[in-house]
CSV table of C-alpha atoms in Angstrom, one decimal:
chain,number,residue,atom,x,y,z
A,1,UNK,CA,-40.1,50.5,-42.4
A,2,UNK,CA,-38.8,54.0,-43.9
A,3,UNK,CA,-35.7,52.9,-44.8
A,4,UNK,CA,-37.5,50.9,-47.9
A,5,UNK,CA,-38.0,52.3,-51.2
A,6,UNK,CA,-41.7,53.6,-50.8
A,7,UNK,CA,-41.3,55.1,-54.5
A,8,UNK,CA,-40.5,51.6,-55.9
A,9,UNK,CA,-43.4,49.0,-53.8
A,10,UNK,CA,-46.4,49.9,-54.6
A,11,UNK,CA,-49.4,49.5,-51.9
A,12,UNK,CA,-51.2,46.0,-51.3
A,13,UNK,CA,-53.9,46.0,-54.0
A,14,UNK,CA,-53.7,49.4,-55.2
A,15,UNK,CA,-52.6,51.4,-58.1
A,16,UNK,CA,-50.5,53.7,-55.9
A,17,UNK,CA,-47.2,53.7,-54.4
A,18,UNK,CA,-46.2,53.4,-50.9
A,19,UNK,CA,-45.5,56.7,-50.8
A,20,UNK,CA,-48.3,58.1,-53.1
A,21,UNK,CA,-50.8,56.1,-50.3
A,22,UNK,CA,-48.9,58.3,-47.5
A,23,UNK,CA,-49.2,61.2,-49.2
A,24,UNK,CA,-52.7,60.7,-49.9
A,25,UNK,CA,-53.5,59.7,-46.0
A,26,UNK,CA,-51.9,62.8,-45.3
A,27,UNK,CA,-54.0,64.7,-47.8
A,28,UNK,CA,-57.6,62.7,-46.5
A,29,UNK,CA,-56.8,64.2,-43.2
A,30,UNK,CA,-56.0,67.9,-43.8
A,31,UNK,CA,-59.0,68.0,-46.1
A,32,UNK,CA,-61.6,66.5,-43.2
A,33,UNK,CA,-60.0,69.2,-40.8
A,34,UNK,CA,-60.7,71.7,-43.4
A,35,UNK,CA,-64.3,70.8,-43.9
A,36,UNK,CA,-65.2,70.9,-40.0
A,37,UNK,CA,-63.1,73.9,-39.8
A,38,UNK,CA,-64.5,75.7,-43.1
A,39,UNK,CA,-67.9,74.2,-42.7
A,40,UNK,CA,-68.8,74.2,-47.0
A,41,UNK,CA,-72.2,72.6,-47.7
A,42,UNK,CA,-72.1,71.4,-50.9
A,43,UNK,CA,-69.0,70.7,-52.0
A,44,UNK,CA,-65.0,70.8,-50.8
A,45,UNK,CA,-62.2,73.2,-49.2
A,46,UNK,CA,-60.5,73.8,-52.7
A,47,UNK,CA,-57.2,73.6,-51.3
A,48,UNK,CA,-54.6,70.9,-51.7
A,49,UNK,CA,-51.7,69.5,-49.7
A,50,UNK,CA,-48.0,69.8,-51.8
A,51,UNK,CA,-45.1,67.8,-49.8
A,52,UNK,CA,-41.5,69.6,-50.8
A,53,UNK,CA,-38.9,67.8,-53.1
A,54,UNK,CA,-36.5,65.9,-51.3
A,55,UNK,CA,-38.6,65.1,-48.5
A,56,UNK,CA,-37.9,61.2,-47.0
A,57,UNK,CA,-39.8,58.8,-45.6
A,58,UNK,CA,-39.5,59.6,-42.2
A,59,UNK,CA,-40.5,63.1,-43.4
A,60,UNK,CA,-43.7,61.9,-45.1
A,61,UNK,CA,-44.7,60.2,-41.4
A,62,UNK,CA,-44.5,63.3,-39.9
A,63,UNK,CA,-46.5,65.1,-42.2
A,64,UNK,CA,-49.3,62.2,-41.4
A,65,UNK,CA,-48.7,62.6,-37.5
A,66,UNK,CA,-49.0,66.8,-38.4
A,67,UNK,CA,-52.5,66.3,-40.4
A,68,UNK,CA,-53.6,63.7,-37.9
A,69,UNK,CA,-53.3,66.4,-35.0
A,70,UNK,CA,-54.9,69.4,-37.3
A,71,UNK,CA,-58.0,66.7,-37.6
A,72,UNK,CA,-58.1,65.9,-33.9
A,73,UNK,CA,-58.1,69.7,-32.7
A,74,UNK,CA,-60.7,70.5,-35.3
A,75,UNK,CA,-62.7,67.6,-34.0
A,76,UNK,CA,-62.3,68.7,-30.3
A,77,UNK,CA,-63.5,72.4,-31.0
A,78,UNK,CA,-66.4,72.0,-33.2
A,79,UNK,CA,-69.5,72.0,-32.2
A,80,UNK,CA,-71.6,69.3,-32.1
A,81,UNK,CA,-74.6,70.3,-34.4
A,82,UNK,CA,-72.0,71.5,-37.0
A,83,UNK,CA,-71.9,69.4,-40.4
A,84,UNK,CA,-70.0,69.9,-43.6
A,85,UNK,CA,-69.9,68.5,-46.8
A,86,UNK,CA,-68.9,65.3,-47.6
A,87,UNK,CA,-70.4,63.3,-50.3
A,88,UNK,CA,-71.4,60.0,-48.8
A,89,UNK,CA,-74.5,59.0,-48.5
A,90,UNK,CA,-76.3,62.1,-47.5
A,91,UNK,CA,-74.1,65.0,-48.4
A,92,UNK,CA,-72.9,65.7,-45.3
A,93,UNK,CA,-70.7,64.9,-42.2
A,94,UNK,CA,-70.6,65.6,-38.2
A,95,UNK,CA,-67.0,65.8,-36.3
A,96,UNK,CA,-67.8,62.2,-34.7
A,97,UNK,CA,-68.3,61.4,-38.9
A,98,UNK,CA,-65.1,62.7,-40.2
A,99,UNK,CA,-63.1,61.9,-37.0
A,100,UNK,CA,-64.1,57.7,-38.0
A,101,UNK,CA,-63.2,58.7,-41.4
A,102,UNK,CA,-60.4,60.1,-40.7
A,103,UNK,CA,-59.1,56.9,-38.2
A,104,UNK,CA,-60.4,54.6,-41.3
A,105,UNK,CA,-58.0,56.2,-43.5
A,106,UNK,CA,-54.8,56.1,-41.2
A,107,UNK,CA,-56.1,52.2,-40.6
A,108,UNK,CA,-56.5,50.7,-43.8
A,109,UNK,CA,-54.1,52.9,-45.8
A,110,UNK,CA,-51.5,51.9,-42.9
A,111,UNK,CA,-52.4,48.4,-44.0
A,112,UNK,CA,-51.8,48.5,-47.8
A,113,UNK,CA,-48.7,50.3,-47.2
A,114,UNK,CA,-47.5,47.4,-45.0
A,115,UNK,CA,-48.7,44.5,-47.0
A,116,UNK,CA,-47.3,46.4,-50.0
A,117,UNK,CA,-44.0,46.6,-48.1
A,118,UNK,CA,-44.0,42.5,-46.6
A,119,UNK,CA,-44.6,44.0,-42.7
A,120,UNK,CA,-47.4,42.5,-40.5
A,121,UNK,CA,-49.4,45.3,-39.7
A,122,UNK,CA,-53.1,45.1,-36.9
A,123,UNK,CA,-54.6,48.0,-35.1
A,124,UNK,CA,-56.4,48.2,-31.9
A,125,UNK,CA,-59.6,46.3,-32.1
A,126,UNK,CA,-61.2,49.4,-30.3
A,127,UNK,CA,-59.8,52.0,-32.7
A,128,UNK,CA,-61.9,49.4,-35.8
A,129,UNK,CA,-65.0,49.5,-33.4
A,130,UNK,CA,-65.1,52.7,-33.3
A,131,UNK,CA,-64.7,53.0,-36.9
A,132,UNK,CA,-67.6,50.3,-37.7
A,133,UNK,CA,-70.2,51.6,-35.4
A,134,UNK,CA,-70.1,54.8,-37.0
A,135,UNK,CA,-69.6,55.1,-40.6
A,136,UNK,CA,-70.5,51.4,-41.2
A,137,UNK,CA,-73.7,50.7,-40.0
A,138,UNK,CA,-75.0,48.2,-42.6
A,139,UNK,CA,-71.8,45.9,-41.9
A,140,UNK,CA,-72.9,43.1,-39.6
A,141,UNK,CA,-69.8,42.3,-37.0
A,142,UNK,CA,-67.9,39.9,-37.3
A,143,UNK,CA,-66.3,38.0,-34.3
A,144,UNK,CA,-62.8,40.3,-35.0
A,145,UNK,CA,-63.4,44.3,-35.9
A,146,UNK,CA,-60.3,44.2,-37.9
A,147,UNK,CA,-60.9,41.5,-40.4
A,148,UNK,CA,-64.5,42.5,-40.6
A,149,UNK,CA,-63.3,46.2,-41.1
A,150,UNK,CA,-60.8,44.4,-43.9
A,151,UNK,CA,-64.0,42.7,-45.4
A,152,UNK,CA,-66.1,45.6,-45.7
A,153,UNK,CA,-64.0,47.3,-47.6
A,154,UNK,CA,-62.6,44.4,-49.9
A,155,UNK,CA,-59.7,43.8,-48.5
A,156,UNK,CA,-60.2,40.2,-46.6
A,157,UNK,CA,-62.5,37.6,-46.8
A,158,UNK,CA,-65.2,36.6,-43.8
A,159,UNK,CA,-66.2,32.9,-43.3
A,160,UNK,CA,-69.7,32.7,-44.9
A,161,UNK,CA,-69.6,36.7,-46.5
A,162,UNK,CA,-69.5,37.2,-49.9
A,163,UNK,CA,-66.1,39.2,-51.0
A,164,UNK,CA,-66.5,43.0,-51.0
A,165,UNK,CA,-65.9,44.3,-54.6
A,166,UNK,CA,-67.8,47.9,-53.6
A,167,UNK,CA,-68.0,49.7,-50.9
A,168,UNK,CA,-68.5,53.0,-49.0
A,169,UNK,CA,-69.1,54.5,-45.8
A,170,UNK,CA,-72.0,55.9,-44.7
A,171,UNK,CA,-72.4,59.0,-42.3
A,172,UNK,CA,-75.8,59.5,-40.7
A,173,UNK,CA,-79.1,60.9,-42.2
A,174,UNK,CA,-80.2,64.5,-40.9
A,175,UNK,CA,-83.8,65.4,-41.8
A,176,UNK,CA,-84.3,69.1,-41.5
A,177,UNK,CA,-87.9,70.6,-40.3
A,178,UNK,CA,-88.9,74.5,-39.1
A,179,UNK,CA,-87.4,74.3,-35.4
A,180,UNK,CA,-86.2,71.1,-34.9
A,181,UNK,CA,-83.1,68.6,-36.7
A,182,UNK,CA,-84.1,64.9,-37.2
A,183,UNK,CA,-80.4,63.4,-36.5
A,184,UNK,CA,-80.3,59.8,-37.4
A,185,UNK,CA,-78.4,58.1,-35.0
A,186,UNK,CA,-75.5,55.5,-35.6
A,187,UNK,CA,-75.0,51.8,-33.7
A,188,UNK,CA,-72.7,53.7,-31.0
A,189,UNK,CA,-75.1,55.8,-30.4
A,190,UNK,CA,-77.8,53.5,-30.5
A,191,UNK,CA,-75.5,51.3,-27.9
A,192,UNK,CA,-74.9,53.9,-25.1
A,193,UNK,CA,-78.7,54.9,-25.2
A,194,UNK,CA,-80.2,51.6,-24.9
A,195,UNK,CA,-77.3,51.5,-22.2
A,196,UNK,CA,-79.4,54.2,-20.3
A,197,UNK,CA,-76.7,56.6,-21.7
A,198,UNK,CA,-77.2,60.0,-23.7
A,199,UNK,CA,-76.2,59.4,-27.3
A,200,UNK,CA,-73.8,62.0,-27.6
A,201,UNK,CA,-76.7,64.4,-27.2
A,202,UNK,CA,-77.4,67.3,-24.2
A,203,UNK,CA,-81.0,66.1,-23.7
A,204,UNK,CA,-84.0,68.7,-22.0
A,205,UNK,CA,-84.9,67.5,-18.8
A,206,UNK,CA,-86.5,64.3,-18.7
A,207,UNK,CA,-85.3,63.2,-21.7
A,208,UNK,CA,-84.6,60.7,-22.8
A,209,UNK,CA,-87.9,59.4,-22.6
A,210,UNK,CA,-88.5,55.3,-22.3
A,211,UNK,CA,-89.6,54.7,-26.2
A,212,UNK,CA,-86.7,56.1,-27.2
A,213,UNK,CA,-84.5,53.8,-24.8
A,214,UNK,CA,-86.9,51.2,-26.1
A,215,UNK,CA,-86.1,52.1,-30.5
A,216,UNK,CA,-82.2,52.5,-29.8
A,217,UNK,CA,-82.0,49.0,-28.5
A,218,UNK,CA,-84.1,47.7,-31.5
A,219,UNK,CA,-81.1,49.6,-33.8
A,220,UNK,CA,-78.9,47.7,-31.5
A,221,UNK,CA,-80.4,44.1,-32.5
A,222,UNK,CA,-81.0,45.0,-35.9
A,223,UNK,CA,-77.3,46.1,-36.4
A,224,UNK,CA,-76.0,42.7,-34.5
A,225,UNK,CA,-78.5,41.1,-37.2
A,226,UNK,CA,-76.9,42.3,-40.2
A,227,UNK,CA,-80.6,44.1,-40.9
A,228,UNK,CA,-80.5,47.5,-40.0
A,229,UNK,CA,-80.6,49.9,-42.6
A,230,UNK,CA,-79.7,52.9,-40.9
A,231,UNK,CA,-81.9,55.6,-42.9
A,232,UNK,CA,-85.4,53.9,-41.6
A,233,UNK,CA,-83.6,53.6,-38.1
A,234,UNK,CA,-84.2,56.1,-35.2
A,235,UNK,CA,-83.9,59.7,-35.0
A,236,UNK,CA,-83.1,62.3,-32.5
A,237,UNK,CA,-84.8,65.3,-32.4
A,238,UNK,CA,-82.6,67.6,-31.7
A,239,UNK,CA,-84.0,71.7,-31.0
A,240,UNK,CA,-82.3,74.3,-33.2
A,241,UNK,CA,-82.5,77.2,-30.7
A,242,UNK,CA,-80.1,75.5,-28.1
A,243,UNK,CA,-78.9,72.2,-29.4
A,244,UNK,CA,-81.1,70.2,-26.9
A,245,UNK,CA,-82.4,66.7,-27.6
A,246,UNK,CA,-85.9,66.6,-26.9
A,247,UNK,CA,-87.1,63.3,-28.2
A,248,UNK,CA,-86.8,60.5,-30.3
A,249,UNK,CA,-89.0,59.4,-33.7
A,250,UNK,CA,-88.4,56.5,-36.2
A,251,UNK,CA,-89.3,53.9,-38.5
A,252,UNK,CA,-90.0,50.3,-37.4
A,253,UNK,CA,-88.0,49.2,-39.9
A,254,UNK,CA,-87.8,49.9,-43.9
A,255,UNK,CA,-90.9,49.4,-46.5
A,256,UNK,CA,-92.5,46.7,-46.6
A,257,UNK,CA,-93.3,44.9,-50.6
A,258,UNK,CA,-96.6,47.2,-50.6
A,259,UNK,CA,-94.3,50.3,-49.8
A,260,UNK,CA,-95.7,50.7,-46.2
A,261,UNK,CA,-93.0,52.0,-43.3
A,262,UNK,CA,-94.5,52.4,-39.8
A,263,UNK,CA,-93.1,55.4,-37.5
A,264,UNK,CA,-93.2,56.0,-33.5
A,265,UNK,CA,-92.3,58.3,-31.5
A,266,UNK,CA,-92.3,60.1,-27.8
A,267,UNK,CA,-91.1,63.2,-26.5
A,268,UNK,CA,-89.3,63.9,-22.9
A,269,UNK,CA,-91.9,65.1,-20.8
A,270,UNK,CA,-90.1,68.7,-20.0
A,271,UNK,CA,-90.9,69.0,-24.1
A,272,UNK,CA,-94.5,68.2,-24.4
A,273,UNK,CA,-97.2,70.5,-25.6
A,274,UNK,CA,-95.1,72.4,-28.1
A,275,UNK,CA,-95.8,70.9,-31.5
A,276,UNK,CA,-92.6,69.4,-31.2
A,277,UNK,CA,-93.5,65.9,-32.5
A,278,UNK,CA,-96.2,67.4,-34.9
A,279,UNK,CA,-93.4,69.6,-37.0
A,280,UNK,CA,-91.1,66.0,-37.0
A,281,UNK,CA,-93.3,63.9,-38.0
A,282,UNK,CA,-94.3,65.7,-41.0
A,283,UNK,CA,-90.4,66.0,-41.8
A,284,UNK,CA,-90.4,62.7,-41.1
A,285,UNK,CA,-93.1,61.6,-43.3
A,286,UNK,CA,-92.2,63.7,-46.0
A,287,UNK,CA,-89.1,62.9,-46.4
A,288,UNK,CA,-89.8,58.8,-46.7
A,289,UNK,CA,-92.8,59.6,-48.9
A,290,UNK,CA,-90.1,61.6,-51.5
A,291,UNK,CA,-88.7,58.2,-52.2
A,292,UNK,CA,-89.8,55.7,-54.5
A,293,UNK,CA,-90.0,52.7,-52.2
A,294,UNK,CA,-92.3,54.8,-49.9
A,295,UNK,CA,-96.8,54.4,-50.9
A,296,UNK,CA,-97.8,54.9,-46.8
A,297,UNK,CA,-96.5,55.9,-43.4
A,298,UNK,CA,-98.3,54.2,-41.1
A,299,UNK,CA,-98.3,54.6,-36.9
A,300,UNK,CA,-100.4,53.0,-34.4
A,301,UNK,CA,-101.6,55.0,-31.0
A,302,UNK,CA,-103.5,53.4,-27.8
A,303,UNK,CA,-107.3,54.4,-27.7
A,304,UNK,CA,-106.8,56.5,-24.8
A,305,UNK,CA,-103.3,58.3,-25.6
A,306,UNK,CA,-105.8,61.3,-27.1
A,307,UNK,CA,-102.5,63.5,-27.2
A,308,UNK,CA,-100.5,60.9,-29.9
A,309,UNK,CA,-104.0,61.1,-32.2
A,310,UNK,CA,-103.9,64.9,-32.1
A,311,UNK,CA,-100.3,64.8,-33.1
A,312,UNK,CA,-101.2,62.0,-36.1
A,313,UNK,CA,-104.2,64.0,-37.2
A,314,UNK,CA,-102.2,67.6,-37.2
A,315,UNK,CA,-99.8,65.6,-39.2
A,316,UNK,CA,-102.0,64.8,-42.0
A,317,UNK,CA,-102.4,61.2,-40.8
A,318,UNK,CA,-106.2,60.1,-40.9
A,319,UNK,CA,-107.7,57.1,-39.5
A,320,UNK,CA,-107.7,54.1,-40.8
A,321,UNK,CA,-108.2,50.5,-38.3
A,322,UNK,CA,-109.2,50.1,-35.0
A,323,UNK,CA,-109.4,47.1,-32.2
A,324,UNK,CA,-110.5,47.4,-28.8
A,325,UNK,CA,-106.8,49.1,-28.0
A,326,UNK,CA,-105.5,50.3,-30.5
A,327,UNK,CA,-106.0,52.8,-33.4
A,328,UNK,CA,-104.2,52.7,-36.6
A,329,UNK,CA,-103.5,56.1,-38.9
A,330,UNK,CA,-102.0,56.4,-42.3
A,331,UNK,CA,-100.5,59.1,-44.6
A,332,UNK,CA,-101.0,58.5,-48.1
A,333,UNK,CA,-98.3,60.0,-50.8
C-alpha cells in the first residue's frame, strides 16, 4: 500500500489526495487530543499539525499511529465529567465522544484511501459498533455495523435506506442546572444499564434506581426502531460536587403535533430528600420549553406518591387531570 503514489490517486469520493486524507486523519486526531487535553469551551486548540518535506508514505503512517496514541492517552487521563468544544450538535464533547470520533476518522478515512488506491479495506465490526452507538444515535442498525456505518455517512447504500447525501455525528446533550448535570445518555449507555450495568457513571448508593433501568431500555428499543431521537431520550443526573450519579429523568419520547413532551423521573434512594429532582426538572423543563416544538411538559404521578407531586408542584408544574390513580401536571411555556 505505501509504495503507491498517494500524491497522484486521489481518495474514493473525495476531493483530496491519498495523502492529503492521511494527513488530515493525522490532523483530526492531534486536534481531539488537544481539545480533551486543553479543555476550550467554545471554540478550537488554534494549533495545526505541519508534516516535514520529504516525508514518505510510510512516514505519513507513523505520524497517524503517533496522533492516534496522543488521542488514546488523553482519553485514558481525563476525567470523566470533562467536555470540550466540539461543534456538533451541542457544542460540546466528552473523552468517550472524541475517542468514537476519533476511531470514525481512522475508519472511514482508511476506507477512501483504500478504495481510492483499488485495496479491499473492512474493520472490526466491534470497532463500527462502538462508533454507532455513540456518536450515531439516530442511525438505525443495520444487520452489518460496517456498511451501515458506510451508509450513514454516504458512502454505501442499505437495502430499503435512502442514500445519505448529509450527515453528521452527534455527541450527547448536557443540560446544566445549580448542582446537578443532566448528561444525556447514548445507546451504549443506554445498553449496559438496561443490562443491570452502570452507564459509564459512579452512581450514590442505591442507584441506579428501577425507573431508570426501566427508561434506558426504552432508549434501547427506540434506537433498534430507528425512532429515538436522542435529545428527548433519558438523562443522568449526575452531582457536581463529586461526580456521582444520583438519578435518572427524561422525556417519553419527542413533542407530540400539539407540542406536548411528557418527562419522568426517580432518584436512588441514598439521594432523596435533597431537591435533587426539583432543581432537574426545572432544567429539564426549561430547556425543552426554549425550543420551538415545545407548548407543554407534561408528567403523570400515582395518587398516593405525595413526594413526586411536591417535586411537580416546586417545579412550577400545576394540576391539571385526574383518575382514580393517577394525577396528571403540566408546565405551560
Amino acid at each position: 500500500m505505501t509504495d503507491q503514489d498517494w500524491e497522484r490517486v486521489n481518495a474514493k469520493n473525495l476531493d483530496w489526495s491519498c495523502r492529503s486524507t492521511a494527513q488530515h486523519m493525522a490532523e483530526c486526531l492531534l486536534a481531539y487530543a488537544g481539545q480533551l487535553t486543553g479543555r476550550p469551551t467554545d471554540s478550537y486548540v488554534p494549533f495545526e499539525l505541519v508534516v516535514e518535506d520529504g516525508t514518505d508514505n510510510d512516514g505519513v503512517l507513523h505520524v497517524i499511529e503517533t496522533t492516534g496514541a496522543l488521542l488514546t492517552a488523553a482519553v485514558r487521563t481525563t476525567p470523566r465529567e470533562v467536555r470540550a468544544f466540539h461543534p456538533y450538535p451541542f457544542r460540546s464533547a466528552n473523552r468517550v465522544g472524541f475517542a468514537a470520533m476519533g476511531v470514525a476518522e481512522v475508519l472511514l478515512h482508511t476506507h477512501d484511501i483504500a478504495e481510492g488506491l483499488g485495496i479491499t479495506y473492512e474493520p472490526p465490526a466491534e470497532l463500527c459498533a462502538y462508533v454507532l452507538t455513540r456518536i450515531f444515535p439516530h442511525v438505525q442498525p443495520g444487520p452489518d455495523h460496517w456498511r451501515t456505518l458506510l451508509w450513514a455517512t454516504g458512502r454505501g447504500e442499505l437495502p430499503g435506506r435512502a442514500p445519505v447525501t448529509e450527515w453528521r455525528w452527534s455527541n450527547n446533550l448536557v443540560v446544566p442546572a445549580e448542582r446537578l448535570t443532566l448528561e444525556g445518555i447514548t445507546p451504549a449507555a443506554a445498553a449496559d444499564l438496561s443490562a443491570g450495568g452502570d452507564g459509564g457513571f459512579s452512581w450514590v448508593e442505591g442507584g441506579p434506581f428501577e425507573g431508570t433501568r426501566e427508561a434506558a431500555g426504552m432508549v434501547v428499543k427506540a434506537y433498534e426502531s430507528g425512532v429515538h431521537r436522542p435529545e428527548w431520550g433519558v438523562f443522568v443526573l449526575v452531582r457536581r460536587e463529586d461526580d456521582r450519579a444520583v438519578g435518572g429523568m427524561g422525556f417519553h419520547g419527542p413533542p407530540d403535533e400539539d407540542g406536548r413532551v411528557e418527562v419522568g423521573y426517580d432518584l436512588a434512594e441514598g439521594a432523596r430528600g435533597n431537591g435533587y429532582a426539583t432543581e432537574a426538572l426545572r432544567a429539564l423543563s426549561a430547556w425543552a420549553l426554549a425550543r420551538d416544538d415545545v407548548r407543554t411538559v407534561w408528567a403523570t404521578t400515582d395518587r398516593d406518591n405525595t413526594p413526586s407531586q411536591r417535586v411537580l408542584t416546586r417545579a412550577g408544574f400545576r394540576p391539571a387531570t385526574e383518575d382514580e390513580e393517577q394525577l396528571g401536571y403540566e408546565l405551560r411555556g
